[in-house]
Coordinates of C-alpha atoms in Angstrom, one line a residue:
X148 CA 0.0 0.0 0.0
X149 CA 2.9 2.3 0.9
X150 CA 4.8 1.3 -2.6
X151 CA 1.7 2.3 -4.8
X152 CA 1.4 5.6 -2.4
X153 CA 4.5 6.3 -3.4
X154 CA 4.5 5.7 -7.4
X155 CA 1.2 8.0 -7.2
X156 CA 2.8 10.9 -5.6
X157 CA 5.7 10.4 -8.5
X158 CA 3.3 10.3 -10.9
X159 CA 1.9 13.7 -9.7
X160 CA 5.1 15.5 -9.6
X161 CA 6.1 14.2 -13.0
X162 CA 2.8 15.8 -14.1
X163 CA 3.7 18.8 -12.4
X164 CA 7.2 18.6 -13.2
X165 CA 6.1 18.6 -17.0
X166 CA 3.1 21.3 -16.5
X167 CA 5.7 23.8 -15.2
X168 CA 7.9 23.3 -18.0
X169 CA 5.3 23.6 -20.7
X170 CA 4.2 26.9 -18.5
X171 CA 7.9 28.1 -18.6
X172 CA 8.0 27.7 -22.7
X173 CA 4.8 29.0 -23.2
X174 CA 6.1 32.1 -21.1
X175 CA 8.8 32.4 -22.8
X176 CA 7.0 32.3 -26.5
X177 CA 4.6 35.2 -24.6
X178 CA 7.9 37.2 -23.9
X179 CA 9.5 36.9 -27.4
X180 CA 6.4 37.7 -29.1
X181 CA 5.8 40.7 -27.3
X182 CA 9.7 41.8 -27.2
X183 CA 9.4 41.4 -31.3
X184 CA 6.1 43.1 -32.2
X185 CA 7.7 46.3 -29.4
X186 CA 10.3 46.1 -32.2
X187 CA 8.3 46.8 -35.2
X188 CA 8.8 50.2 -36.8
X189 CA 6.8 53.1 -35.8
X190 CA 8.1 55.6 -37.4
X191 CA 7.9 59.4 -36.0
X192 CA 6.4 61.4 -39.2
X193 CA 4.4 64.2 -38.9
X194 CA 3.7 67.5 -40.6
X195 CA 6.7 68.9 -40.6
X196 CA 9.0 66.0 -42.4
X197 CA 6.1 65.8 -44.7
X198 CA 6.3 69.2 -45.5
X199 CA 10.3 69.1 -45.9
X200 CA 9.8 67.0 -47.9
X201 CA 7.5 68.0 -49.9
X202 CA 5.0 64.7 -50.6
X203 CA 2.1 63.5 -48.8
X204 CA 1.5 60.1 -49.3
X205 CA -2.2 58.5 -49.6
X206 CA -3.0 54.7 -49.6
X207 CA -6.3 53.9 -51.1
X208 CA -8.0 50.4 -50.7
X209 CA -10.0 50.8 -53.4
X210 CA -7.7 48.7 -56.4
X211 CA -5.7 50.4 -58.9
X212 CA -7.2 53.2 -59.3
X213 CA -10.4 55.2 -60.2
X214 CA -13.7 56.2 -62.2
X215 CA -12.7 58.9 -64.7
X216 CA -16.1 60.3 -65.0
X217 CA -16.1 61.2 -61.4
X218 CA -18.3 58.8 -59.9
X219 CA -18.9 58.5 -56.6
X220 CA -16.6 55.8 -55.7
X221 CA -12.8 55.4 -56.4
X222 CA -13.0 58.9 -58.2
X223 CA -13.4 60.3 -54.6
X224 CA -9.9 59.5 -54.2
X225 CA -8.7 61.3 -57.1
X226 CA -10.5 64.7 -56.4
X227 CA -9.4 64.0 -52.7
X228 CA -5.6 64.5 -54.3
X229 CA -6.4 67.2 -56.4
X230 CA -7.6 69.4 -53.0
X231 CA -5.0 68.3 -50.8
X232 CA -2.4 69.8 -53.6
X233 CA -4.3 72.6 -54.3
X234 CA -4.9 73.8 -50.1
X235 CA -1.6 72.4 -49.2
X236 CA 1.3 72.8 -51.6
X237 CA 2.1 69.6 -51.2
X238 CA 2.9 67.0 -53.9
X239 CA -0.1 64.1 -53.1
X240 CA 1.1 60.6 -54.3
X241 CA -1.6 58.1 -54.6
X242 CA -0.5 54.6 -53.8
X243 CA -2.3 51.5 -54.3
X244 CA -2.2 48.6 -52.6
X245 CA -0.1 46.5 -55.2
X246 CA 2.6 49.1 -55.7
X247 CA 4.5 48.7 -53.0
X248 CA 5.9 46.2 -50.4
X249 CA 3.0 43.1 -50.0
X250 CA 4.3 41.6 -47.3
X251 CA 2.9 44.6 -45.3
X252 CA -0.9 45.2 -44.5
X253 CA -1.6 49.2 -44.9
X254 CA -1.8 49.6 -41.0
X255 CA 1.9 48.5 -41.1
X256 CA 2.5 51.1 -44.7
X257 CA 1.1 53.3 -42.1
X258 CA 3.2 53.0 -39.3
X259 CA 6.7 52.6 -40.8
X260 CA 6.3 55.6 -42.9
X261 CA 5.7 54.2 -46.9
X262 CA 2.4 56.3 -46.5
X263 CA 0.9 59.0 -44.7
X264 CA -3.0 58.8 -45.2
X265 CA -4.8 55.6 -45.4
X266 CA -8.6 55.9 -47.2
X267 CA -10.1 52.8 -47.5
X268 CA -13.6 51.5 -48.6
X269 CA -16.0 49.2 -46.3
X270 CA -14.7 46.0 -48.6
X271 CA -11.6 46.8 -46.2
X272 CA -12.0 44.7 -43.0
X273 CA -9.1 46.7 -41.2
X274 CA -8.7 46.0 -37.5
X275 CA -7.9 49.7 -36.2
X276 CA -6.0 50.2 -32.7
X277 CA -6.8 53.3 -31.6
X278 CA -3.7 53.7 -29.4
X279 CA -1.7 54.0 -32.4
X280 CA -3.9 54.9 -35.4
X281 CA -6.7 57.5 -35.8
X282 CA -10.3 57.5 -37.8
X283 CA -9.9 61.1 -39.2
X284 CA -12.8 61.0 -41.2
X285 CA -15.7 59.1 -42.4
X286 CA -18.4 59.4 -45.7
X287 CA -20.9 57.5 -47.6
X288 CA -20.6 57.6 -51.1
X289 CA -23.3 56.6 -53.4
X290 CA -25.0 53.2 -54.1
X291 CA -24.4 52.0 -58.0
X292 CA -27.3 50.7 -59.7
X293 CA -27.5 48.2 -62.9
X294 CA -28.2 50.3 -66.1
X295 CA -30.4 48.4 -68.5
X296 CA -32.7 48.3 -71.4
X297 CA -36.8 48.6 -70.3
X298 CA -37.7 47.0 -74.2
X299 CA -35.2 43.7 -73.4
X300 CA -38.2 41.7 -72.2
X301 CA -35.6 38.6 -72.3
X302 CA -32.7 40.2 -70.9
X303 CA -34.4 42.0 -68.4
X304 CA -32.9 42.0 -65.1
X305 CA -35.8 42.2 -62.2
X306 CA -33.5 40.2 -59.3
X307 CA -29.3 40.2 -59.0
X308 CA -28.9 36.9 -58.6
X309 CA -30.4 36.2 -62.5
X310 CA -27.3 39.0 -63.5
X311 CA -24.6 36.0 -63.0
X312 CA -25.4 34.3 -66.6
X313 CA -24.5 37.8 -68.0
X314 CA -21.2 40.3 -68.3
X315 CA -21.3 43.2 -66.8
X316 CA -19.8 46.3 -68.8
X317 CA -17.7 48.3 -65.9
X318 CA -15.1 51.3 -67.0
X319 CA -11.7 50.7 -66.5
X320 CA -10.7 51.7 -62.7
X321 CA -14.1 50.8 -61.2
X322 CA -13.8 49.3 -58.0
X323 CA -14.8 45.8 -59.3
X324 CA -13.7 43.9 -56.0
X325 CA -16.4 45.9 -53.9
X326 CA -19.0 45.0 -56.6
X327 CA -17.9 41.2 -56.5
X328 CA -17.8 40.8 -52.8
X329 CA -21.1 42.1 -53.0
X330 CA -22.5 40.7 -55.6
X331 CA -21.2 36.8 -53.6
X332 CA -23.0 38.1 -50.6
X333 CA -25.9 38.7 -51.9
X334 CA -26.4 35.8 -54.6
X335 CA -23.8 33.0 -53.7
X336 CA -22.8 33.0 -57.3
X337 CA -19.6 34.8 -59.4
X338 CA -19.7 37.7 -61.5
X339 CA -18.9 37.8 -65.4
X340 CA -17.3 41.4 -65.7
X341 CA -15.8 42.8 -68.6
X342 CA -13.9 46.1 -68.4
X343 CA -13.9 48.3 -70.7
X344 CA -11.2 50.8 -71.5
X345 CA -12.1 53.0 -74.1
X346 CA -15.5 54.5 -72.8
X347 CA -16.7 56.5 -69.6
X348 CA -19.5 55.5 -67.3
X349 CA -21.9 57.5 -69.5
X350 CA -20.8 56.3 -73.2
X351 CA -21.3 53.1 -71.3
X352 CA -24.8 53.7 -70.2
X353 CA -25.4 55.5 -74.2
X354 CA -24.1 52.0 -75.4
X355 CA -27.0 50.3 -73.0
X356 CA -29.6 52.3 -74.5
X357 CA -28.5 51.6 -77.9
X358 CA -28.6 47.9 -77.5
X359 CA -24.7 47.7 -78.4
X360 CA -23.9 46.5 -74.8
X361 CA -26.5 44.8 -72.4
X362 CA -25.6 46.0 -68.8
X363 CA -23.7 48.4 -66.8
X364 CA -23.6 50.5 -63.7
X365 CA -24.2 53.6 -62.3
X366 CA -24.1 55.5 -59.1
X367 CA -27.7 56.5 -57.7
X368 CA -26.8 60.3 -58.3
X369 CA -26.5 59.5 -62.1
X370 CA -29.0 57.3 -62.1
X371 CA -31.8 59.8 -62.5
X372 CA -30.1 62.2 -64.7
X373 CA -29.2 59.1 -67.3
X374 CA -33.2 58.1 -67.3
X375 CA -33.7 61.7 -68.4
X376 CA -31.5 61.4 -70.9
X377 CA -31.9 57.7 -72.2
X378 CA -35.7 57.2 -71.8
X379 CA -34.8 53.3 -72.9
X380 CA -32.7 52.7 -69.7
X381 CA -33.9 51.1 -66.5
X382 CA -31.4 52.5 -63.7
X383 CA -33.7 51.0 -60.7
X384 CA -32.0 47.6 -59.1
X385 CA -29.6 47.9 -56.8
X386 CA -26.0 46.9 -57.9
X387 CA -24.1 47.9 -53.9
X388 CA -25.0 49.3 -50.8
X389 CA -23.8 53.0 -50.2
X390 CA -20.1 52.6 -49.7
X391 CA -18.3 53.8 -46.5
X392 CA -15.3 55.3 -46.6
X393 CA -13.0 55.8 -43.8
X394 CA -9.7 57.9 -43.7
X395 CA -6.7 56.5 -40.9
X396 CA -3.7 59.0 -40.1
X397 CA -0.8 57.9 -37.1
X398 CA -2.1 59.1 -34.1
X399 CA 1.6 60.2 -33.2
X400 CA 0.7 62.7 -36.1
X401 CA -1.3 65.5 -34.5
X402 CA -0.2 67.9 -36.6
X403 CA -0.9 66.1 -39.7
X404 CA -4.6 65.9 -38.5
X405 CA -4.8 69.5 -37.8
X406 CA -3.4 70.3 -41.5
X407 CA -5.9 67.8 -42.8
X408 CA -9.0 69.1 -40.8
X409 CA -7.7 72.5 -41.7
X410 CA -7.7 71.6 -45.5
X411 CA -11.2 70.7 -45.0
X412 CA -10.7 66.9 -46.1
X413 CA -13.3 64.9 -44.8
X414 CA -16.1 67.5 -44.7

């Protein structure tokens, strides 16, 4: 009875022997995750080293680029540029995603310096910490809505979901991820888009109510005015929800924020 006493009270401080050295490791991992991720590059950059040297730097989530025509979306960005030069002085450089260093996510493009101004779209799932990072600003921008013919009885689109056994005409620079992450939501099905680099949104549309093309999209601001002016388009089913967009600065870049608020971005 003493001998099996005895081999149970080993048996315990083996166990907790081994739980204290799996505690110690996992300690340890703890300890040299933390020390690394203190380590990461947070770069002090503010107004004034902007401004010396000479370019403001502006990540947009929205793809490679933006409408032409102005719309609502990803051409935002583009008149976003053109007031920030015009009120500031400053040269604005917009930088996609894919331009520079992948193996950073734009919270880290943000923190070691590569950009200075993060605008980003609702498609953008980006995990803000607010010790470090700042919501500057936030709009909605308009919904887009599928531009079709009233007279193509056949073709007519009265539900999304029926839209996926047809292309979809888009502009060159529309944000077509937004539309397809949408689009998946909603119906559980792939979109057939085609982009088209030659016309703008509105040739596109004109193209629609000819019966050259079969569908396209348009924001919900244009959608009245291209009614007016097409009588044969249908500009009534919803293509997105309004779009949300969000601009991030460095917190550690007060002055930054106070330029921007001062240059009236955001409002």
């Amino acid at each position: 009875m003493a001998k099996l006493r005895t081999n149970t009270r080993l048996w315990v401080y083996a166990f907790l022997l081994l739980l204290a050295i799996a505690m110690l490791l996992y300690l340890r991992r703890q300890v040299k995750t933390s020390k690394e991720a203190a380590s990461l590059p947070f770069i002090e950059r503010d107004y004034p080293e902007i401004r010396k040297e000479g370019t403001l730097r502006l990540l947009t989530g929205y793809g490679s680029g933006g409408e032409v025509q102005g719309g609502q979306l990803s051409g935002a960005i583009y008149e976003l540029a053109k007031q920030l030069e015009k009120k500031s002085g400053l040269r604005v450089e917009i930088v996609p995603p894919d331009s520079i260093d992948l193996q950073f996510k734009p919270l880290g493009q943000l923190s070691n310096g590569k950009v200075d101004l993060f605008v980003y779209s609702s498609i953008y799932d980006a995990a803000i910490d607010n010790r470090e990072y700042r919501h500057f600003a936030e709009k909605r921008a308009a919904s887009l809505y599928l531009v079709q013919r009233h007279a193509d009885s056949t073709r007519y689109i009265s539900q999304l979901s029926a839209l996926a056994r047809h292309a979809l005409t888009l502009p060159k620079g529309t944000p077509t991820t937004y539309i397809q992450k949408y689009f998946v939501k909603q119906t559980g099905d792939s979109l057939r888009i085609q982009l088209d680099t030659l016309h703008s949104a509105e040739e596109l549309a004109k193209l629609v109510a000819l019966g050259k093309i079969r569908y396209t999209v348009c924001t919900s601001r244009e959608a009245e005015r291209l009614a007016h002016l097409y009588p044969a388009l249908d500009c009534k089913l919803p293509m997105t929800d309004s779009v949300r967009t969000l601009w991030v600065t460095r917190r550690n870049a007060p002055a930054l924020c106070d330029s921007l608020a001062a240059w009236g971005v955001g409002q």
